[in-house]
Structure formats: C-alpha cells, structure tokens
mmCIF file of N, CA and C in Angstrom:
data_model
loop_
_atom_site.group_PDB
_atom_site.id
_atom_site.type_symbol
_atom_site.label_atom_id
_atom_site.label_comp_id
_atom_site.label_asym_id
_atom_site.label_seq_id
_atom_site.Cartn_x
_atom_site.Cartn_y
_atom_site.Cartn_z
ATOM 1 N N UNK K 13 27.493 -10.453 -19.814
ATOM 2 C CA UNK K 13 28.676 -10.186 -18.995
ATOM 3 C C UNK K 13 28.334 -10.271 -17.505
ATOM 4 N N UNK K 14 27.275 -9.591 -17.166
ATOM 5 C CA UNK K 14 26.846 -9.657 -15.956
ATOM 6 C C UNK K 14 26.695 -11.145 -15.159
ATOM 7 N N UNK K 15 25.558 -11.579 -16.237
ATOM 8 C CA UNK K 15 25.002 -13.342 -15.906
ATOM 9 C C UNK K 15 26.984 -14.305 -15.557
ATOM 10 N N UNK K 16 27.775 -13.964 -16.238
ATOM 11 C CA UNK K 16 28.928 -14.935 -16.119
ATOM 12 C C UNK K 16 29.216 -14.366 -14.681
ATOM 13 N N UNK K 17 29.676 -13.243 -14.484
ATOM 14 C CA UNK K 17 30.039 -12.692 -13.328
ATOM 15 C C UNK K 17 29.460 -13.090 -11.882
ATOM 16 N N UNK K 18 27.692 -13.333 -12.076
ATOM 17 C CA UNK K 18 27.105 -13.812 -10.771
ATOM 18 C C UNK K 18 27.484 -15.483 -10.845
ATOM 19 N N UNK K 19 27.956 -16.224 -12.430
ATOM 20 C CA UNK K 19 27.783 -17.292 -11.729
ATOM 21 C C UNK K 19 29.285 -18.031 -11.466
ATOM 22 N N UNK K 20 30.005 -17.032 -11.721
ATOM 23 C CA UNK K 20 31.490 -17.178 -10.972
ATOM 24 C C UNK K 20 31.569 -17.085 -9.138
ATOM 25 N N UNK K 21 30.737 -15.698 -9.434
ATOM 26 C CA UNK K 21 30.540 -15.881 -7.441
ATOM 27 C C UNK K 21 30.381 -17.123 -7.179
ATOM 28 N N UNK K 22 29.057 -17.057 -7.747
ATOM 29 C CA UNK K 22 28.114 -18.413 -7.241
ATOM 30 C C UNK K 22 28.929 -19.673 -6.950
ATOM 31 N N UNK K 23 29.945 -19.593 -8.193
ATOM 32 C CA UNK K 23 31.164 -20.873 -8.264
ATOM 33 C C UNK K 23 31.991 -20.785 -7.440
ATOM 34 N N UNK K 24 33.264 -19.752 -6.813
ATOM 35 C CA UNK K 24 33.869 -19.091 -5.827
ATOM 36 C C UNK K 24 32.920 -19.427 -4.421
ATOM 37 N N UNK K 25 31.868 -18.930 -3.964
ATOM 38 C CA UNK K 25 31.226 -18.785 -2.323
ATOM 39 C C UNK K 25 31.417 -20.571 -2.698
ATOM 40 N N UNK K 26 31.133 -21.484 -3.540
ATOM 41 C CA UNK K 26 30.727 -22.661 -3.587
ATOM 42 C C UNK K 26 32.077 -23.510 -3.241
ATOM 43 N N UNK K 27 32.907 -23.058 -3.970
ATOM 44 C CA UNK K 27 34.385 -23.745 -3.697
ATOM 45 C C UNK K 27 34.791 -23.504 -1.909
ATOM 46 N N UNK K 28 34.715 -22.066 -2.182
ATOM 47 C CA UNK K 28 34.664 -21.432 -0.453
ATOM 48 C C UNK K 28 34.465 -22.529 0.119
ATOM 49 N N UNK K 29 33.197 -22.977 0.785
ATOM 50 C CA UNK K 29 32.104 -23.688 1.549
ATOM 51 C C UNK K 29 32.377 -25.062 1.456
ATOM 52 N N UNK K 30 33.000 -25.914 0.185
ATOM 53 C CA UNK K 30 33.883 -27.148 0.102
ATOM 54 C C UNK K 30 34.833 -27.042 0.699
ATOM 55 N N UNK K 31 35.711 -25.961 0.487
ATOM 56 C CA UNK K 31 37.203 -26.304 0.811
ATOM 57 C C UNK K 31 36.932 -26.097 2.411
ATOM 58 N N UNK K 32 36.061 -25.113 3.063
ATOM 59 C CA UNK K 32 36.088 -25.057 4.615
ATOM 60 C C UNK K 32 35.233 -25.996 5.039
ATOM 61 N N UNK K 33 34.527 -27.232 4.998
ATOM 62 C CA UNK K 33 33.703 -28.340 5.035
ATOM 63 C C UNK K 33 35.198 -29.589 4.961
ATOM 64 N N UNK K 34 35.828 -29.453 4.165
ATOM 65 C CA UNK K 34 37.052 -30.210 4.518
ATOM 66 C C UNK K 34 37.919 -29.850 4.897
ATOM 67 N N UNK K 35 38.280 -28.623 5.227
ATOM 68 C CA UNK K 35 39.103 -28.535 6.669
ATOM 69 C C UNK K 35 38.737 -28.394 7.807
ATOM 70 N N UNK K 36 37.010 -29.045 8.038
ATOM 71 C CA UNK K 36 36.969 -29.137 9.320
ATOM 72 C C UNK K 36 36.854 -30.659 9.615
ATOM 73 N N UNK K 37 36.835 -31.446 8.063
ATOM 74 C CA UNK K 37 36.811 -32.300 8.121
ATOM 75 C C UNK K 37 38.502 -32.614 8.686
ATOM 76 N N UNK K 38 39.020 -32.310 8.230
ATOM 77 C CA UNK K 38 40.616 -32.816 8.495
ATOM 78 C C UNK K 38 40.904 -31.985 9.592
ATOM 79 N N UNK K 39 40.710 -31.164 10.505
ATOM 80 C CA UNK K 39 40.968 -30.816 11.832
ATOM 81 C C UNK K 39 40.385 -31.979 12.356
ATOM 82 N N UNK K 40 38.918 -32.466 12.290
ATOM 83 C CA UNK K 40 38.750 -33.263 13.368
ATOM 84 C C UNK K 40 39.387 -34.288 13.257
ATOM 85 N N UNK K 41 39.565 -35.490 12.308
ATOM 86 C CA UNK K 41 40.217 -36.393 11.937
ATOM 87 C C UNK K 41 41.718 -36.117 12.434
ATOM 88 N N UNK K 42 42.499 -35.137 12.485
ATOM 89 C CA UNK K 42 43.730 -34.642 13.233
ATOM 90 C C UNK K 42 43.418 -34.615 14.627
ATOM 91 N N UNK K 43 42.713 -33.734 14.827
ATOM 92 C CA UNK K 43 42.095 -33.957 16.707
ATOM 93 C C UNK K 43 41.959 -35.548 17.236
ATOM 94 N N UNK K 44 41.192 -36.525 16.499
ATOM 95 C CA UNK K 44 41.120 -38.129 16.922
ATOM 96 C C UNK K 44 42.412 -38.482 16.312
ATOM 97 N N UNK K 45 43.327 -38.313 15.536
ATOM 98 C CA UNK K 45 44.512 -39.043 15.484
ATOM 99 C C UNK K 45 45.440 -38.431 16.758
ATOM 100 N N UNK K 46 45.207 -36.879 16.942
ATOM 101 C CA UNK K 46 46.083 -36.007 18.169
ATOM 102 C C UNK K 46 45.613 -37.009 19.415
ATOM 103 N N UNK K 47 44.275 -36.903 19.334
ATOM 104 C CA UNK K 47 43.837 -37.748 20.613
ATOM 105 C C UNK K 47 43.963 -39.025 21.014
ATOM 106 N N UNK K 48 44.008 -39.908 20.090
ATOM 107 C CA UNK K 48 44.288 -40.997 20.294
ATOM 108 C C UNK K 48 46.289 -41.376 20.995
ATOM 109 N N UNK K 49 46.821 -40.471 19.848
ATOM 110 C CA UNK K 49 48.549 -40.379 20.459
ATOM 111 C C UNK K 49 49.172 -39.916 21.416
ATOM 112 N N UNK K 50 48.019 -39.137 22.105
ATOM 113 C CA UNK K 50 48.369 -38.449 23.212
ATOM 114 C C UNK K 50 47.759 -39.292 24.552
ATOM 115 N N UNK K 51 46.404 -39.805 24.477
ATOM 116 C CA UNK K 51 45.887 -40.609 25.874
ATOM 117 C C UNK K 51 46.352 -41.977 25.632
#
C-alpha cells in the first residue's frame, strides 16, 4: 500500500514538472508571436 502511494507521488511531482515545462514552453512561444505582432 505504501510502495503504490510513493509511486503515485513520484507520478503526480512528474506530471507537475511536464505540464509546467510546457507552459513555459507556450508562454514563450506566445511572447515571440506577442512580439513579433506588436514591433
């Protein structure tokens, strides 16, 4: 019971760390499309 439990974290912090790795991917990619439409 325990062992499933750490490796759900483990799975969760992991998804975490993807999903905020592509939204900084897609802020910047928004920032050079912002930037480009704006100068």
């Amino acid at each position: 019971m325990l062992l499933s439990h750490k490796m759900k974290e483990k799975k969760e912090a992991t998804l975490r760390r993807k999903l905020e790795k592509e939204l900084e991917k897609a802020e910047k990619s928004f920032k050079k499309l912002a930037g480009e439409n704006f100068f």
